[in-house]
Amino acid sequence: MEQLPGKIFKVIRESKNMSLKEVADEDISVAQLSRYERGISGMTVDAFYRCLKTMSVSLDEFEYVFNNYSQPDDLVFSTSLADAYLSNNVLKLEKMFKTCQKLEKEHPNKKNYRLNRIVVRAVLSYCEDSIKVSKKDIEFLTDYLFSVEEWGRYELWLFTNSVGLLTVATLETFASEMISRTQFYHKLPENRKRILQMLLDVVNVCIEQDHLQVAMKFLNYIDNTNIPETDLYERILTKYHKAYYLFKAGKSTALEDMKECLNILEYLECYGAGQKLKRQIADLEVQVADSQKK
């Protein structure tokens, strides 16, 4: 196993049709690079990054090849969880929960296994009202998030999926803290999207519970982030939540704007996300009908 990174490095170098000398350049000797590829010796982190840069290869690309042309386990796990939630696949979620329980039992000293189990339980609770997350687990999760000074991809994922467990006051505190705790990583495209998704989830909960002032605070922050046009999904959801805010603030015509956002998602065949918005719009229409009868 110790030889594997060097072998992968060699595969990438040769696929680029580059010699040892071209990659080594002035950063590392040809002999050192050759020994690394053969698994005889290691390489400093600085030299490794510079060699990747010389080959025009990103760290993510190296990791992708290193993982046998597949996503890392944590990304596969988070993607599977999101897919199961959007499709309301309770059976899949229960299976994932049991797997997390098993890993937690086998590795009691590893926090991430317990945190993963709590998050899966939280997502299950969003799909099944009868399922609850214990107060002890919520405290463990919040204590962990408060203890981390710089939130990376994992912490953002934890918080985004646990938004429904927390009070509005806690959400406001965490979301504000999150903005300051992601300074190291917020320019990474994947993290930027996670931060935006988390804020939209917080906004949604705040609007649902009529905490409109808090919702507007984070909507204003989102407006100032200048979402790239290529992030079409996030732009649609932002439009939707602005309309949702206006509807709750008393502008009944905003419901049509929400429906227009839903139509766009359905046209783009984003049925999982669309289904969630469809249920929300249907509930609002029932509320409007009931109020008109009174």
Short mmCIF file of C-alpha atoms in Angstrom, two decimals:
data_model
loop_
_atom_site.label_atom_id
_atom_site.label_comp_id
_atom_site.label_asym_id
_atom_site.label_seq_id
_atom_site.Cartn_x
_atom_site.Cartn_y
_atom_site.Cartn_z
CA MET A 1 0.00 0.00 0.00
CA GLU A 2 2.89 2.39 0.70
CA GLN A 3 3.96 2.12 -2.93
CA LEU A 4 0.53 2.96 -4.32
CA PRO A 5 0.69 6.81 -4.34
CA GLY A 6 3.97 6.72 -6.25
CA LYS A 7 2.58 4.23 -8.75
CA ILE A 8 -0.49 6.39 -9.31
CA PHE A 9 1.76 9.42 -9.72
CA LYS A 10 3.72 7.55 -12.41
CA VAL A 11 0.53 6.55 -14.23
CA ILE A 12 -0.58 10.19 -14.37
CA ARG A 13 2.87 11.44 -15.44
CA GLU A 14 3.12 8.93 -18.25
CA SER A 15 -0.46 9.69 -19.36
CA LYS A 16 0.69 13.30 -19.76
CA ASN A 17 3.63 12.08 -21.84
CA MET A 18 6.05 13.85 -19.50
CA SER A 19 9.49 12.64 -18.51
CA LEU A 20 10.81 12.47 -14.95
CA LYS A 21 13.06 15.41 -15.77
CA GLU A 22 10.18 17.57 -17.02
CA VAL A 23 8.14 16.97 -13.88
CA ALA A 24 11.03 17.24 -11.43
CA ASP A 25 12.29 20.51 -12.89
CA GLU A 26 13.93 22.49 -10.06
CA ASP A 27 11.63 21.26 -7.30
CA ILE A 28 13.01 17.77 -6.75
CA SER A 29 15.80 15.69 -8.27
CA VAL A 30 15.03 13.13 -10.97
CA ALA A 31 16.50 10.42 -8.73
CA GLN A 32 14.23 11.41 -5.81
CA LEU A 33 11.16 11.45 -8.03
CA SER A 34 12.06 8.05 -9.47
CA ARG A 35 12.44 6.60 -5.95
CA TYR A 36 9.03 8.04 -5.02
CA GLU A 37 7.35 6.44 -8.02
CA ARG A 38 8.94 3.09 -7.13
CA GLY A 39 7.83 3.36 -3.50
CA ILE A 40 11.38 3.47 -2.16
CA SER A 41 11.07 6.88 -0.51
CA GLY A 42 8.51 9.56 0.15
CA MET A 43 8.13 13.14 -1.03
CA THR A 44 7.52 16.34 0.90
CA VAL A 45 4.07 17.88 0.64
CA ASP A 46 5.51 21.02 -0.99
CA ALA A 47 7.35 19.02 -3.65
CA PHE A 48 4.29 16.86 -4.30
CA TYR A 49 2.03 19.87 -4.89
CA ARG A 50 4.59 21.56 -7.14
CA CYS A 51 4.99 18.41 -9.23
CA LEU A 52 1.22 18.13 -9.63
CA LYS A 53 1.13 21.76 -10.71
CA THR A 54 3.88 21.12 -13.25
CA MET A 55 1.72 18.35 -14.74
CA SER A 56 -1.39 20.62 -14.63
CA VAL A 57 -3.12 18.09 -12.39
CA SER A 58 -5.32 19.16 -9.47
CA LEU A 59 -5.31 17.41 -6.11
CA ASP A 60 -8.92 16.33 -6.73
CA GLU A 61 -7.89 14.71 -10.02
CA PHE A 62 -5.03 12.85 -8.33
CA GLU A 63 -7.39 11.68 -5.58
CA TYR A 64 -9.91 10.52 -8.18
CA VAL A 65 -7.32 8.29 -9.87
CA PHE A 66 -5.97 7.20 -6.47
CA ASN A 67 -9.47 6.03 -5.54
CA ASN A 68 -9.61 3.88 -8.68
CA TYR A 69 -11.54 6.42 -10.74
CA SER A 70 -14.31 6.81 -8.20
CA GLN A 71 -15.36 9.44 -5.69
CA PRO A 72 -13.99 9.24 -2.13
CA ASP A 73 -16.19 7.28 0.27
CA ASP A 74 -17.40 10.41 2.08
CA LEU A 75 -18.69 11.98 -1.14
CA VAL A 76 -20.38 8.73 -2.18
CA PHE A 77 -22.03 8.57 1.25
CA SER A 78 -23.27 12.18 1.17
CA THR A 79 -24.56 11.82 -2.39
CA SER A 80 -26.43 8.61 -1.52
CA LEU A 81 -27.98 10.30 1.51
CA ALA A 82 -29.14 13.28 -0.55
CA ASP A 83 -30.61 11.04 -3.26
CA ALA A 84 -32.47 8.94 -0.68
CA TYR A 85 -33.92 12.06 0.96
CA LEU A 86 -35.05 13.68 -2.30
CA SER A 87 -36.75 10.46 -3.39
CA ASN A 88 -38.16 9.91 0.13
CA ASN A 89 -36.57 6.44 0.11
CA VAL A 90 -37.06 5.49 3.76
CA LEU A 91 -35.86 1.91 3.24
CA LYS A 92 -32.54 3.11 1.85
CA LEU A 93 -32.16 5.59 4.69
CA GLU A 94 -32.85 2.89 7.27
CA LYS A 95 -30.22 0.67 5.67
CA MET A 96 -27.70 3.53 5.78
CA PHE A 97 -28.61 4.16 9.42
CA LYS A 98 -27.94 0.51 10.35
CA THR A 99 -24.58 0.65 8.56
CA CYS A 100 -23.66 3.78 10.53
CA GLN A 101 -24.71 2.11 13.79
CA LYS A 102 -22.49 -0.86 12.99
CA LEU A 103 -19.47 1.32 12.19
CA GLU A 104 -20.02 3.38 15.35
CA LYS A 105 -20.11 0.22 17.46
CA GLU A 106 -16.95 -1.15 15.82
CA HIS A 107 -15.08 2.16 16.16
CA PRO A 108 -16.36 3.85 19.36
CA ASN A 109 -13.45 6.31 19.47
CA LYS A 110 -14.10 7.80 16.03
CA LYS A 111 -16.39 10.81 16.26
CA ASN A 112 -17.28 10.87 12.59
CA TYR A 113 -19.10 7.52 12.74
CA ARG A 114 -21.37 8.78 15.49
CA LEU A 115 -21.87 12.10 13.68
CA ASN A 116 -22.76 10.29 10.45
CA ARG A 117 -25.27 8.16 12.32
CA ILE A 118 -26.89 11.26 13.85
CA VAL A 119 -27.17 12.96 10.46
CA VAL A 120 -28.78 9.92 8.82
CA ARG A 121 -31.22 9.76 11.75
CA ALA A 122 -31.99 13.45 11.22
CA VAL A 123 -32.71 12.93 7.52
CA LEU A 124 -34.93 9.96 8.41
CA SER A 125 -36.87 12.20 10.80
CA TYR A 126 -37.56 14.62 7.93
CA CYS A 127 -39.17 11.78 5.98
CA GLU A 128 -40.97 10.07 8.88
CA ASP A 129 -42.55 12.21 11.61
CA SER A 130 -42.50 9.27 14.05
CA ILE A 131 -38.69 9.13 13.99
CA LYS A 132 -36.93 11.43 16.45
CA VAL A 133 -33.32 12.36 17.19
CA SER A 134 -32.39 12.22 20.87
CA LYS A 135 -31.49 15.38 22.77
CA LYS A 136 -28.16 13.76 23.67
CA ASP A 137 -27.29 13.26 20.00
CA ILE A 138 -28.28 16.84 19.11
CA GLU A 139 -26.06 18.15 21.91
CA PHE A 140 -23.16 15.96 20.71
CA LEU A 141 -23.54 17.33 17.19
CA THR A 142 -23.79 20.98 18.24
CA ASP A 143 -20.87 20.64 20.68
CA TYR A 144 -18.73 19.23 17.87
CA LEU A 145 -19.62 22.05 15.47
CA PHE A 146 -18.92 24.70 18.10
CA SER A 147 -15.54 23.10 18.84
CA VAL A 148 -14.26 23.33 15.23
CA GLU A 149 -12.66 26.70 14.51
CA GLU A 150 -12.57 26.34 10.72
CA TRP A 151 -15.44 24.51 9.07
CA GLY A 152 -14.52 22.45 6.01
CA ARG A 153 -16.62 20.32 3.67
CA TYR A 154 -17.52 17.82 6.39
CA GLU A 155 -18.74 20.37 8.94
CA LEU A 156 -20.82 22.15 6.29
CA TRP A 157 -22.38 18.82 5.35
CA LEU A 158 -23.17 18.06 8.99
CA PHE A 159 -24.84 21.41 9.58
CA THR A 160 -26.78 21.47 6.30
CA ASN A 161 -28.35 18.10 7.08
CA SER A 162 -29.15 18.91 10.70
CA VAL A 163 -30.86 22.28 10.15
CA GLY A 164 -34.27 20.76 10.89
CA LEU A 165 -33.16 19.64 14.37
CA LEU A 166 -32.24 23.07 15.70
CA THR A 167 -34.16 26.03 17.06
CA VAL A 168 -34.21 29.25 15.05
CA ALA A 169 -32.02 30.94 17.66
CA THR A 170 -29.42 28.16 17.37
CA LEU A 171 -29.66 28.24 13.57
CA GLU A 172 -29.03 31.97 13.49
CA THR A 173 -26.01 31.61 15.76
CA PHE A 174 -24.58 28.69 13.80
CA ALA A 175 -25.18 30.25 10.39
CA SER A 176 -23.50 33.47 11.48
CA GLU A 177 -20.61 31.52 13.00
CA MET A 178 -20.36 29.39 9.86
CA ILE A 179 -19.81 32.43 7.68
CA SER A 180 -16.78 33.39 9.80
CA ARG A 181 -15.57 29.80 10.27
CA THR A 182 -15.23 28.96 6.57
CA GLN A 183 -12.78 31.66 5.57
CA PHE A 184 -10.06 29.12 4.73
CA TYR A 185 -12.26 27.17 2.34
CA HIS A 186 -15.15 29.39 1.19
CA LYS A 187 -13.64 30.08 -2.24
CA LEU A 188 -13.61 26.38 -3.15
CA PRO A 189 -16.52 25.82 -5.57
CA GLU A 190 -17.83 22.75 -3.72
CA ASN A 191 -17.70 24.51 -0.35
CA ARG A 192 -19.25 27.68 -1.77
CA LYS A 193 -22.23 25.63 -2.94
CA ARG A 194 -22.51 23.89 0.42
CA ILE A 195 -22.47 27.22 2.26
CA LEU A 196 -25.19 28.54 -0.04
CA GLN A 197 -27.30 25.41 0.35
CA MET A 198 -26.95 25.60 4.12
CA LEU A 199 -28.04 29.25 4.16
CA LEU A 200 -31.05 28.48 1.95
CA ASP A 201 -32.05 25.67 4.31
CA VAL A 202 -31.78 28.05 7.26
CA VAL A 203 -33.82 30.67 5.38
CA ASN A 204 -36.49 28.06 4.59
CA VAL A 205 -36.85 27.04 8.26
CA CYS A 206 -36.95 30.68 9.39
CA ILE A 207 -39.67 31.55 6.87
CA GLU A 208 -41.73 28.48 7.77
CA GLN A 209 -41.62 29.50 11.43
CA ASP A 210 -42.34 33.18 10.61
CA HIS A 211 -38.94 34.45 11.75
CA LEU A 212 -38.84 36.75 8.74
CA GLN A 213 -36.26 39.18 10.07
CA VAL A 214 -33.69 36.39 10.47
CA ALA A 215 -34.60 35.02 7.03
CA MET A 216 -34.05 38.44 5.43
CA LYS A 217 -30.67 38.76 7.13
CA PHE A 218 -29.39 35.64 5.36
CA LEU A 219 -31.19 36.40 2.09
CA ASN A 220 -29.29 39.70 2.01
CA TYR A 221 -26.03 37.84 2.61
CA ILE A 222 -26.83 35.47 -0.26
CA ASP A 223 -27.56 38.44 -2.53
CA ASN A 224 -24.11 39.84 -1.79
CA THR A 225 -22.35 36.59 -2.72
CA ASN A 226 -23.03 37.09 -6.45
CA ILE A 227 -23.98 33.52 -7.35
CA PRO A 228 -22.34 32.62 -10.70
CA GLU A 229 -24.74 32.14 -13.62
CA THR A 230 -23.38 28.61 -14.01
CA ASP A 231 -24.82 27.73 -10.57
CA LEU A 232 -28.31 27.62 -12.08
CA TYR A 233 -29.84 25.34 -9.43
CA GLU A 234 -28.76 27.62 -6.59
CA ARG A 235 -30.02 30.71 -8.43
CA ILE A 236 -33.46 29.12 -8.89
CA LEU A 237 -33.69 28.15 -5.22
CA THR A 238 -32.65 31.66 -4.19
CA LYS A 239 -35.42 33.13 -6.38
CA TYR A 240 -37.86 30.66 -4.85
CA HIS A 241 -36.99 31.59 -1.26
CA LYS A 242 -37.18 35.31 -2.00
CA ALA A 243 -40.70 34.75 -3.31
CA TYR A 244 -41.51 32.56 -0.31
CA TYR A 245 -40.37 35.36 2.00
CA LEU A 246 -42.54 37.91 0.16
CA PHE A 247 -45.55 35.59 0.33
CA LYS A 248 -45.15 35.19 4.09
CA ALA A 249 -44.70 38.96 4.38
CA GLY A 250 -48.14 39.44 2.84
CA LYS A 251 -47.62 39.56 -0.93
CA SER A 252 -50.01 36.84 -2.13
CA THR A 253 -48.93 37.15 -5.80
CA ALA A 254 -45.46 35.88 -4.82
CA LEU A 255 -46.96 32.38 -4.80
CA GLU A 256 -47.01 32.54 -8.62
CA ASP A 257 -43.28 33.29 -8.63
CA MET A 258 -42.71 30.24 -6.43
CA LYS A 259 -44.67 28.13 -8.91
CA GLU A 260 -42.60 29.52 -11.78
CA CYS A 261 -39.42 28.37 -10.02
CA LEU A 262 -40.99 24.95 -9.57
CA ASN A 263 -41.88 24.83 -13.28
CA ILE A 264 -38.26 25.54 -14.20
CA LEU A 265 -36.99 22.73 -11.96
CA GLU A 266 -39.51 20.31 -13.41
CA TYR A 267 -38.59 21.38 -16.95
CA LEU A 268 -34.95 20.64 -16.09
CA GLU A 269 -36.10 17.26 -14.70
CA CYS A 270 -34.99 18.08 -11.15
CA TYR A 271 -37.89 16.03 -9.84
CA GLY A 272 -36.47 15.29 -6.39
CA ALA A 273 -35.95 18.94 -5.47
CA GLY A 274 -39.13 19.88 -7.31
CA GLN A 275 -41.21 17.45 -5.29
CA LYS A 276 -40.13 19.09 -2.04
CA LEU A 277 -41.12 22.55 -3.31
CA LYS A 278 -44.36 21.18 -4.75
CA ARG A 279 -45.45 19.93 -1.31
CA GLN A 280 -44.59 23.27 0.25
CA ILE A 281 -46.58 25.21 -2.37
CA ALA A 282 -49.54 22.85 -1.96
CA ASP A 283 -49.58 23.48 1.80
CA LEU A 284 -49.54 27.23 1.21
CA GLU A 285 -52.43 26.96 -1.25
CA VAL A 286 -54.45 25.08 1.39
CA GLN A 287 -53.69 27.85 3.89
CA VAL A 288 -54.82 30.51 1.39
CA ALA A 289 -58.05 28.59 0.65
CA ASP A 290 -58.80 28.18 4.36
CA SER A 291 -58.25 31.88 5.05
CA GLN A 292 -60.60 32.83 2.21
CA LYS A 293 -63.36 30.67 3.69
CA LYS A 294 -63.21 32.50 7.00
#
